[in-house]
Amino acid sequence: MELPSKILPARIKILVGSIFFLFLIIIGRLFHLQVNKTLSFFIMGQKNFLRHEKIAPPRGNILDSQLRLLVTNSPVTCVNWQGSGKKNFDEKDIENIKNLEKILGIEILTNPALLISEKKKQKLILKIDLSFEELGKISEQFANNINIVLSTSFKRFYPHGSFASHTIGYLGFIDLERAGRMGIEKTCEEKLKGEPGEVVKTINSVGHNLAEKEEKKKKIGGDIKTTINYDLQLCAETLFPENYSGAFILMDPETGAIISLISRPSFNPEIFLRTINNDEWQKLQGQRCFLNRALTSEYPPASLFKLVTMAHAIDYKIATLESKWFCSGSIEYAGRT
């Protein structure tokens, strides 16, 4: 049976149109992947072999009115194991690690992360903040060892302990980074923190570091000069009993600048540079050490307010500088004394 002459061309047209439409879909999809998604795929591809690491800059110093240090930074030396890509440690490596254990007084060889770092040519921190004695022994015994590497960073240093702690403040973690949580450390955070640097590392498929490039230099934080006078603050800290709760403020009568400020009980800001256990934290909370009684507590104005009322009386000619009154300590009001 023969198909009508008009049916066959119509079916061919439908078939050709369908194929053409499918090709348009494929071309459109390819265009979307190759053009629109180029940047996304490029970034995803780079993540396979590039690692971006931030380099934290030292925070700025906090100074008194005479440019004497109230808060600064101190160098912290760490000892690291730099893996060399071997599957297992040889006898020389084991001997070096055991000698290092004796110097540091910690167990290293039993740490499973040590062998992983060795296989992947990665750096593993063994101990942070070495003592001078530990640093001297390591530098002497492992001076040319490619696996045992020393590195230096900086941590916040409060040389005077709890001195002016409520004015200075302390550091805490915000989004996994240390930042000011109180006092000047918080108020002047933007200037003190500086700008972190950035290092780009190129790695291979098993995590070996192939190359390293500094992409952005770190910018050290700016210094903050305060109106606090170290000598007067120290005098006030010495005279104000530690076991008392209260506040003391000394101001410049001409400018209103705070020369000395104390709130008791106080705290040592350095406790926040390490992990605080629950008992220690509960004790601090119970003492209400973080309440700044000089600025955030409310007290009756008492005799200090007499200056305000007297100034008002003189301004409105109610009294003169020679006026005198006798205060009996009470007043009759609504039939009551």
PDB file of C-alpha atoms in Angstrom, residues 14-271:
ATOM      1  CA  ILE A  14       8.282  17.066  11.675  1.00  0.00           C
ATOM      2  CA  LEU A  15      11.333  14.803  12.108  1.00  0.00           C
ATOM      3  CA  VAL A  16      13.734  17.438  10.805  1.00  0.00           C
ATOM      4  CA  GLY A  17      12.088  20.089  13.011  1.00  0.00           C
ATOM      5  CA  SER A  18      12.369  17.852  16.082  1.00  0.00           C
ATOM      6  CA  ILE A  19      16.058  17.149  15.417  1.00  0.00           C
ATOM      7  CA  PHE A  20      16.695  20.863  14.851  1.00  0.00           C
ATOM      8  CA  PHE A  21      14.891  21.690  18.132  1.00  0.00           C
ATOM      9  CA  LEU A  22      16.994  19.112  20.030  1.00  0.00           C
ATOM     10  CA  PHE A  23      20.163  20.583  18.558  1.00  0.00           C
ATOM     11  CA  LEU A  24      19.056  24.043  19.723  1.00  0.00           C
ATOM     12  CA  ILE A  25      18.593  22.684  23.270  1.00  0.00           C
ATOM     13  CA  ILE A  26      22.052  21.070  23.213  1.00  0.00           C
ATOM     14  CA  ILE A  27      23.689  24.218  21.832  1.00  0.00           C
ATOM     15  CA  GLY A  28      21.899  26.344  24.421  1.00  0.00           C
ATOM     16  CA  ARG A  29      23.024  24.033  27.211  1.00  0.00           C
ATOM     17  CA  LEU A  30      26.620  24.083  25.951  1.00  0.00           C
ATOM     18  CA  PHE A  31      26.510  27.878  25.712  1.00  0.00           C
ATOM     19  CA  HIS A  32      25.266  28.067  29.316  1.00  0.00           C
ATOM     20  CA  LEU A  33      28.039  25.745  30.571  1.00  0.00           C
ATOM     21  CA  GLN A  34      30.852  27.230  28.499  1.00  0.00           C
ATOM     22  CA  VAL A  35      29.965  30.937  28.740  1.00  0.00           C
ATOM     23  CA  ASN A  36      27.599  31.655  31.622  1.00  0.00           C
ATOM     24  CA  LYS A  37      29.185  29.173  34.051  1.00  0.00           C
ATOM     25  CA  THR A  38      32.813  29.744  33.020  1.00  0.00           C
ATOM     26  CA  LEU A  39      33.756  31.697  36.151  1.00  0.00           C
ATOM     27  CA  SER A  40      32.029  29.224  38.506  1.00  0.00           C
ATOM     28  CA  PHE A  41      33.780  26.200  36.964  1.00  0.00           C
ATOM     29  CA  PHE A  42      37.085  28.076  36.876  1.00  0.00           C
ATOM     30  CA  ILE A  43      36.842  28.781  40.627  1.00  0.00           C
ATOM     31  CA  MET A  44      35.808  25.179  41.339  1.00  0.00           C
ATOM     32  CA  GLY A  45      38.773  23.940  39.322  1.00  0.00           C
ATOM     33  CA  GLN A  46      41.195  26.176  41.198  1.00  0.00           C
ATOM     34  CA  LYS A  47      39.933  24.856  44.530  1.00  0.00           C
ATOM     35  CA  ASN A  48      41.287  21.457  43.546  1.00  0.00           C
ATOM     36  CA  PHE A  49      44.895  22.624  43.614  1.00  0.00           C
ATOM     37  CA  LEU A  50      44.964  26.058  45.323  1.00  0.00           C
ATOM     38  CA  ARG A  51      44.708  26.757  49.042  1.00  0.00           C
ATOM     39  CA  HIS A  52      44.283  30.319  50.365  1.00  0.00           C
ATOM     40  CA  GLU A  53      45.635  30.906  53.875  1.00  0.00           C
ATOM     41  CA  LYS A  54      45.252  34.095  55.906  1.00  0.00           C
ATOM     42  CA  ILE A  55      48.256  35.477  57.771  1.00  0.00           C
ATOM     43  CA  ALA A  56      47.107  37.278  60.926  1.00  0.00           C
ATOM     44  CA  PRO A  57      48.902  40.606  61.544  1.00  0.00           C
ATOM     45  CA  PRO A  58      50.069  41.748  65.008  1.00  0.00           C
ATOM     46  CA  ARG A  59      47.513  43.969  66.743  1.00  0.00           C
ATOM     47  CA  GLY A  60      48.379  47.569  67.487  1.00  0.00           C
ATOM     48  CA  ASN A  61      49.717  48.638  70.888  1.00  0.00           C
ATOM     49  CA  ILE A  62      47.688  50.463  73.539  1.00  0.00           C
ATOM     50  CA  LEU A  63      49.658  53.300  75.153  1.00  0.00           C
ATOM     51  CA  ASP A  64      49.167  55.650  78.085  1.00  0.00           C
ATOM     52  CA  SER A  65      49.258  59.464  77.821  1.00  0.00           C
ATOM     53  CA  GLN A  66      53.080  59.395  78.003  1.00  0.00           C
ATOM     54  CA  LEU A  67      53.349  56.710  75.269  1.00  0.00           C
ATOM     55  CA  ARG A  68      54.193  53.959  77.768  1.00  0.00           C
ATOM     56  CA  LEU A  69      53.014  50.469  76.845  1.00  0.00           C
ATOM     57  CA  LEU A  70      49.824  49.220  78.472  1.00  0.00           C
ATOM     58  CA  VAL A  71      49.199  46.410  75.974  1.00  0.00           C
ATOM     59  CA  THR A  72      51.486  45.000  73.290  1.00  0.00           C
ATOM     60  CA  ASN A  73      52.315  41.709  71.520  1.00  0.00           C
ATOM     61  CA  SER A  74      54.864  39.061  72.413  1.00  0.00           C
ATOM     62  CA  PRO A  75      56.464  36.558  70.001  1.00  0.00           C
ATOM     63  CA  VAL A  76      55.332  32.942  70.283  1.00  0.00           C
ATOM     64  CA  THR A  77      57.600  30.220  68.899  1.00  0.00           C
ATOM     65  CA  CYS A  78      56.091  26.911  67.789  1.00  0.00           C
ATOM     66  CA  VAL A  79      57.825  23.667  66.848  1.00  0.00           C
ATOM     67  CA  ASN A  80      56.379  21.822  63.832  1.00  0.00           C
ATOM     68  CA  TRP A  81      56.900  18.518  62.070  1.00  0.00           C
ATOM     69  CA  GLN A  82      57.276  19.061  58.323  1.00  0.00           C
ATOM     70  CA  GLY A  83      56.419  15.865  56.437  1.00  0.00           C
ATOM     71  CA  SER A  84      58.762  14.713  53.682  1.00  0.00           C
ATOM     72  CA  GLY A  85      56.433  12.325  51.836  1.00  0.00           C
ATOM     73  CA  LYS A  86      57.700   8.986  53.179  1.00  0.00           C
ATOM     74  CA  LYS A  87      55.200   6.205  53.917  1.00  0.00           C
ATOM     75  CA  ASN A  88      56.821   5.367  57.247  1.00  0.00           C
ATOM     76  CA  PHE A  89      59.405   6.826  59.610  1.00  0.00           C
ATOM     77  CA  ASP A  90      62.933   5.482  59.360  1.00  0.00           C
ATOM     78  CA  GLU A  91      65.180   4.813  62.363  1.00  0.00           C
ATOM     79  CA  LYS A  92      66.721   8.277  62.229  1.00  0.00           C
ATOM     80  CA  ASP A  93      63.284   9.930  62.270  1.00  0.00           C
ATOM     81  CA  ILE A  94      62.178   7.856  65.274  1.00  0.00           C
ATOM     82  CA  GLU A  95      65.360   8.740  67.131  1.00  0.00           C
ATOM     83  CA  ASN A  96      64.833  12.458  66.441  1.00  0.00           C
ATOM     84  CA  ILE A  97      61.213  12.306  67.559  1.00  0.00           C
ATOM     85  CA  LYS A  98      62.123  10.553  70.806  1.00  0.00           C
ATOM     86  CA  ASN A  99      64.783  13.163  71.533  1.00  0.00           C
ATOM     87  CA  LEU A 100      62.222  15.867  70.832  1.00  0.00           C
ATOM     88  CA  GLU A 101      59.778  14.200  73.235  1.00  0.00           C
ATOM     89  CA  LYS A 102      62.371  14.402  76.006  1.00  0.00           C
ATOM     90  CA  ILE A 103      62.937  18.114  75.379  1.00  0.00           C
ATOM     91  CA  LEU A 104      59.244  19.028  75.213  1.00  0.00           C
ATOM     92  CA  GLY A 105      57.987  16.567  77.835  1.00  0.00           C
ATOM     93  CA  ILE A 106      55.090  15.377  75.643  1.00  0.00           C
ATOM     94  CA  GLU A 107      54.235  12.278  73.593  1.00  0.00           C
ATOM     95  CA  ILE A 108      54.593  12.808  69.859  1.00  0.00           C
ATOM     96  CA  LEU A 109      55.206   9.422  68.246  1.00  0.00           C
ATOM     97  CA  THR A 110      51.797   8.075  69.340  1.00  0.00           C
ATOM     98  CA  ASN A 111      49.960  10.935  67.639  1.00  0.00           C
ATOM     99  CA  PRO A 112      48.248   9.463  64.510  1.00  0.00           C
ATOM    100  CA  ALA A 113      48.270  12.877  62.816  1.00  0.00           C
ATOM    101  CA  LEU A 114      52.086  12.756  62.750  1.00  0.00           C
ATOM    102  CA  LEU A 115      52.271   9.911  60.217  1.00  0.00           C
ATOM    103  CA  ILE A 116      49.538  11.510  58.107  1.00  0.00           C
ATOM    104  CA  SER A 117      51.483  14.772  57.911  1.00  0.00           C
ATOM    105  CA  GLU A 118      54.617  12.799  56.984  1.00  0.00           C
ATOM    106  CA  LYS A 119      52.865  10.996  54.124  1.00  0.00           C
ATOM    107  CA  LYS A 120      51.177  14.149  52.757  1.00  0.00           C
ATOM    108  CA  LYS A 121      54.175  16.473  53.209  1.00  0.00           C
ATOM    109  CA  GLN A 122      52.098  18.627  55.547  1.00  0.00           C
ATOM    110  CA  LYS A 123      53.093  20.702  58.559  1.00  0.00           C
ATOM    111  CA  LEU A 124      51.871  19.622  61.996  1.00  0.00           C
ATOM    112  CA  ILE A 125      52.175  21.824  65.100  1.00  0.00           C
ATOM    113  CA  LEU A 126      53.756  19.817  67.921  1.00  0.00           C
ATOM    114  CA  LYS A 127      53.878  22.474  70.645  1.00  0.00           C
ATOM    115  CA  ILE A 128      52.986  26.157  70.903  1.00  0.00           C
ATOM    116  CA  ASP A 129      54.845  28.803  72.926  1.00  0.00           C
ATOM    117  CA  LEU A 130      58.186  27.156  73.623  1.00  0.00           C
ATOM    118  CA  SER A 131      60.157  28.181  76.674  1.00  0.00           C
ATOM    119  CA  PHE A 132      63.595  29.754  76.215  1.00  0.00           C
ATOM    120  CA  GLU A 133      65.243  26.519  77.381  1.00  0.00           C
ATOM    121  CA  GLU A 134      63.228  24.358  74.959  1.00  0.00           C
ATOM    122  CA  LEU A 135      63.937  26.754  72.094  1.00  0.00           C
ATOM    123  CA  GLY A 136      67.675  26.704  72.821  1.00  0.00           C
ATOM    124  CA  LYS A 137      67.889  22.885  72.910  1.00  0.00           C
ATOM    125  CA  ILE A 138      65.871  22.442  69.700  1.00  0.00           C
ATOM    126  CA  SER A 139      67.899  25.082  67.851  1.00  0.00           C
ATOM    127  CA  GLU A 140      71.112  23.381  68.936  1.00  0.00           C
ATOM    128  CA  GLN A 141      70.183  19.729  68.311  1.00  0.00           C
ATOM    129  CA  PHE A 142      67.998  20.065  65.194  1.00  0.00           C
ATOM    130  CA  ALA A 143      69.529  23.075  63.447  1.00  0.00           C
ATOM    131  CA  ASN A 144      69.753  21.334  60.030  1.00  0.00           C
ATOM    132  CA  ASN A 145      66.800  18.956  60.355  1.00  0.00           C
ATOM    133  CA  ILE A 146      64.336  19.428  57.505  1.00  0.00           C
ATOM    134  CA  ASN A 147      61.481  17.784  59.446  1.00  0.00           C
ATOM    135  CA  ILE A 148      61.664  19.760  62.691  1.00  0.00           C
ATOM    136  CA  VAL A 149      60.831  23.373  61.873  1.00  0.00           C
ATOM    137  CA  LEU A 150      60.406  26.394  64.137  1.00  0.00           C
ATOM    138  CA  SER A 151      57.882  29.128  63.349  1.00  0.00           C
ATOM    139  CA  THR A 152      57.093  32.409  65.080  1.00  0.00           C
ATOM    140  CA  SER A 153      53.794  34.238  65.505  1.00  0.00           C
ATOM    141  CA  PHE A 154      52.490  36.864  67.933  1.00  0.00           C
ATOM    142  CA  LYS A 155      50.010  36.783  70.796  1.00  0.00           C
ATOM    143  CA  ARG A 156      48.507  39.579  72.879  1.00  0.00           C
ATOM    144  CA  PHE A 157      50.564  40.503  75.915  1.00  0.00           C
ATOM    145  CA  TYR A 158      49.263  42.371  78.959  1.00  0.00           C
ATOM    146  CA  PRO A 159      52.487  43.246  80.852  1.00  0.00           C
ATOM    147  CA  HIS A 160      50.687  44.725  83.874  1.00  0.00           C
ATOM    148  CA  GLY A 161      48.168  41.927  84.495  1.00  0.00           C
ATOM    149  CA  SER A 162      44.817  43.243  85.744  1.00  0.00           C
ATOM    150  CA  PHE A 163      46.022  46.853  85.510  1.00  0.00           C
ATOM    151  CA  ALA A 164      43.123  49.007  84.145  1.00  0.00           C
ATOM    152  CA  SER A 165      41.474  45.817  82.895  1.00  0.00           C
ATOM    153  CA  HIS A 166      38.004  47.347  82.416  1.00  0.00           C
ATOM    154  CA  THR A 167      39.459  50.234  80.424  1.00  0.00           C
ATOM    155  CA  ILE A 168      41.726  48.062  78.275  1.00  0.00           C
ATOM    156  CA  GLY A 169      39.308  45.123  77.828  1.00  0.00           C
ATOM    157  CA  TYR A 170      40.151  41.681  76.485  1.00  0.00           C
ATOM    158  CA  LEU A 171      40.065  39.530  73.340  1.00  0.00           C
ATOM    159  CA  GLY A 172      37.624  36.769  72.494  1.00  0.00           C
ATOM    160  CA  PHE A 173      36.722  34.665  69.476  1.00  0.00           C
ATOM    161  CA  ILE A 174      34.310  36.059  66.874  1.00  0.00           C
ATOM    162  CA  ASP A 175      33.820  33.896  63.749  1.00  0.00           C
ATOM    163  CA  LEU A 176      36.893  31.820  64.709  1.00  0.00           C
ATOM    164  CA  GLU A 177      39.083  34.950  64.858  1.00  0.00           C
ATOM    165  CA  ARG A 178      40.263  36.870  67.910  1.00  0.00           C
ATOM    166  CA  ALA A 179      38.670  40.277  68.313  1.00  0.00           C
ATOM    167  CA  GLY A 180      38.073  42.826  71.058  1.00  0.00           C
ATOM    168  CA  ARG A 181      35.159  42.004  73.342  1.00  0.00           C
ATOM    169  CA  MET A 182      35.385  44.832  75.890  1.00  0.00           C
ATOM    170  CA  GLY A 183      36.953  48.240  76.559  1.00  0.00           C
ATOM    171  CA  ILE A 184      39.456  49.803  74.166  1.00  0.00           C
ATOM    172  CA  GLU A 185      40.153  46.406  72.575  1.00  0.00           C
ATOM    173  CA  LYS A 186      36.529  46.392  71.358  1.00  0.00           C
ATOM    174  CA  THR A 187      35.927  50.116  70.783  1.00  0.00           C
ATOM    175  CA  CYS A 188      39.079  50.536  68.667  1.00  0.00           C
ATOM    176  CA  GLU A 189      38.928  47.084  67.054  1.00  0.00           C
ATOM    177  CA  GLU A 190      39.036  48.372  63.472  1.00  0.00           C
ATOM    178  CA  LYS A 191      42.277  50.294  64.018  1.00  0.00           C
ATOM    179  CA  LEU A 192      43.937  47.765  66.311  1.00  0.00           C
ATOM    180  CA  LYS A 193      43.353  44.619  64.241  1.00  0.00           C
ATOM    181  CA  GLY A 194      45.165  45.731  61.074  1.00  0.00           C
ATOM    182  CA  GLU A 195      44.660  43.840  57.805  1.00  0.00           C
ATOM    183  CA  PRO A 196      45.493  40.136  57.367  1.00  0.00           C
ATOM    184  CA  GLY A 197      47.820  38.982  54.624  1.00  0.00           C
ATOM    185  CA  GLU A 198      47.143  36.082  52.278  1.00  0.00           C
ATOM    186  CA  VAL A 199      49.290  33.241  50.992  1.00  0.00           C
ATOM    187  CA  VAL A 200      48.278  31.027  48.060  1.00  0.00           C
ATOM    188  CA  LYS A 201      49.629  27.471  48.120  1.00  0.00           C
ATOM    189  CA  THR A 202      49.627  25.126  45.138  1.00  0.00           C
ATOM    190  CA  ILE A 203      49.108  21.466  46.068  1.00  0.00           C
ATOM    191  CA  ASN A 204      48.905  18.212  44.129  1.00  0.00           C
ATOM    192  CA  SER A 205      46.259  15.472  44.270  1.00  0.00           C
ATOM    193  CA  VAL A 206      47.572  14.007  47.539  1.00  0.00           C
ATOM    194  CA  GLY A 207      47.973  17.330  49.328  1.00  0.00           C
ATOM    195  CA  HIS A 208      51.703  17.898  48.833  1.00  0.00           C
ATOM    196  CA  ASN A 209      52.665  21.571  48.862  1.00  0.00           C
ATOM    197  CA  LEU A 210      54.269  22.339  45.477  1.00  0.00           C
ATOM    198  CA  ALA A 211      54.577  26.123  45.582  1.00  0.00           C
ATOM    199  CA  GLU A 212      53.744  29.075  47.782  1.00  0.00           C
ATOM    200  CA  LYS A 213      53.116  32.706  46.836  1.00  0.00           C
ATOM    201  CA  GLU A 214      52.317  35.767  48.942  1.00  0.00           C
ATOM    202  CA  GLU A 215      49.274  37.369  47.348  1.00  0.00           C
ATOM    203  CA  LYS A 216      48.646  40.113  49.916  1.00  0.00           C
ATOM    204  CA  LYS A 217      50.982  41.605  52.506  1.00  0.00           C
ATOM    205  CA  LYS A 218      49.706  41.881  56.080  1.00  0.00           C
ATOM    206  CA  LYS A 219      49.240  45.334  57.579  1.00  0.00           C
ATOM    207  CA  ILE A 220      50.111  45.761  61.251  1.00  0.00           C
ATOM    208  CA  GLY A 221      47.392  47.283  63.436  1.00  0.00           C
ATOM    209  CA  GLY A 222      47.615  50.943  64.470  1.00  0.00           C
ATOM    210  CA  ASP A 223      48.560  52.087  67.978  1.00  0.00           C
ATOM    211  CA  ILE A 224      46.036  53.708  70.322  1.00  0.00           C
ATOM    212  CA  LYS A 225      47.141  56.496  72.648  1.00  0.00           C
ATOM    213  CA  THR A 226      44.882  56.852  75.692  1.00  0.00           C
ATOM    214  CA  THR A 227      44.512  59.595  78.311  1.00  0.00           C
ATOM    215  CA  ILE A 228      45.335  57.110  81.093  1.00  0.00           C
ATOM    216  CA  ASN A 229      48.392  58.126  83.128  1.00  0.00           C
ATOM    217  CA  TYR A 230      50.328  55.011  84.136  1.00  0.00           C
ATOM    218  CA  ASP A 231      51.745  56.485  87.366  1.00  0.00           C
ATOM    219  CA  LEU A 232      48.398  57.748  88.648  1.00  0.00           C
ATOM    220  CA  GLN A 233      46.632  54.558  87.581  1.00  0.00           C
ATOM    221  CA  LEU A 234      49.248  52.480  89.406  1.00  0.00           C
ATOM    222  CA  CYS A 235      48.847  54.647  92.508  1.00  0.00           C
ATOM    223  CA  ALA A 236      45.072  54.178  92.428  1.00  0.00           C
ATOM    224  CA  GLU A 237      45.404  50.431  91.830  1.00  0.00           C
ATOM    225  CA  THR A 238      47.733  50.183  94.837  1.00  0.00           C
ATOM    226  CA  LEU A 239      45.506  52.197  97.189  1.00  0.00           C
ATOM    227  CA  PHE A 240      42.174  50.643  96.170  1.00  0.00           C
ATOM    228  CA  PRO A 241      41.811  47.375  98.172  1.00  0.00           C
ATOM    229  CA  GLU A 242      41.535  44.234  96.033  1.00  0.00           C
ATOM    230  CA  ASN A 243      38.775  42.716  98.181  1.00  0.00           C
ATOM    231  CA  TYR A 244      36.472  45.765  97.850  1.00  0.00           C
ATOM    232  CA  SER A 245      33.742  46.219  95.233  1.00  0.00           C
ATOM    233  CA  GLY A 246      33.457  49.722  93.816  1.00  0.00           C
ATOM    234  CA  ALA A 247      34.817  52.224  91.349  1.00  0.00           C
ATOM    235  CA  PHE A 248      37.273  55.100  91.165  1.00  0.00           C
ATOM    236  CA  ILE A 249      37.556  57.751  88.450  1.00  0.00           C
ATOM    237  CA  LEU A 250      40.111  60.545  88.154  1.00  0.00           C
ATOM    238  CA  MET A 251      39.414  63.131  85.448  1.00  0.00           C
ATOM    239  CA  ASP A 252      41.143  66.216  84.080  1.00  0.00           C
ATOM    240  CA  PRO A 253      38.909  69.111  85.266  1.00  0.00           C
ATOM    241  CA  GLU A 254      39.740  71.214  82.196  1.00  0.00           C
ATOM    242  CA  THR A 255      39.283  68.668  79.397  1.00  0.00           C
ATOM    243  CA  GLY A 256      37.209  65.926  81.031  1.00  0.00           C
ATOM    244  CA  ALA A 257      39.789  63.316  79.980  1.00  0.00           C
ATOM    245  CA  ILE A 258      39.887  60.195  82.141  1.00  0.00           C
ATOM    246  CA  ILE A 259      43.315  59.954  83.737  1.00  0.00           C
ATOM    247  CA  SER A 260      42.638  56.912  85.913  1.00  0.00           C
ATOM    248  CA  LEU A 261      39.736  54.492  86.114  1.00  0.00           C
ATOM    249  CA  ILE A 262      39.257  51.473  88.368  1.00  0.00           C
ATOM    250  CA  SER A 263      36.422  49.010  88.768  1.00  0.00           C
ATOM    251  CA  ARG A 264      36.596  46.327  91.425  1.00  0.00           C
ATOM    252  CA  PRO A 265      36.718  43.381  91.334  1.00  0.00           C
ATOM    253  CA  SER A 266      38.975  43.316  88.288  1.00  0.00           C
ATOM    254  CA  PHE A 267      40.312  40.492  86.089  1.00  0.00           C
ATOM    255  CA  ASN A 268      43.442  39.565  84.170  1.00  0.00           C
ATOM    256  CA  PRO A 269      42.805  39.866  80.380  1.00  0.00           C
ATOM    257  CA  GLU A 270      45.402  37.147  79.697  1.00  0.00           C
ATOM    258  CA  ILE A 271      42.997  34.434  80.924  1.00  0.00           C
TER     259      ILE A 271
END
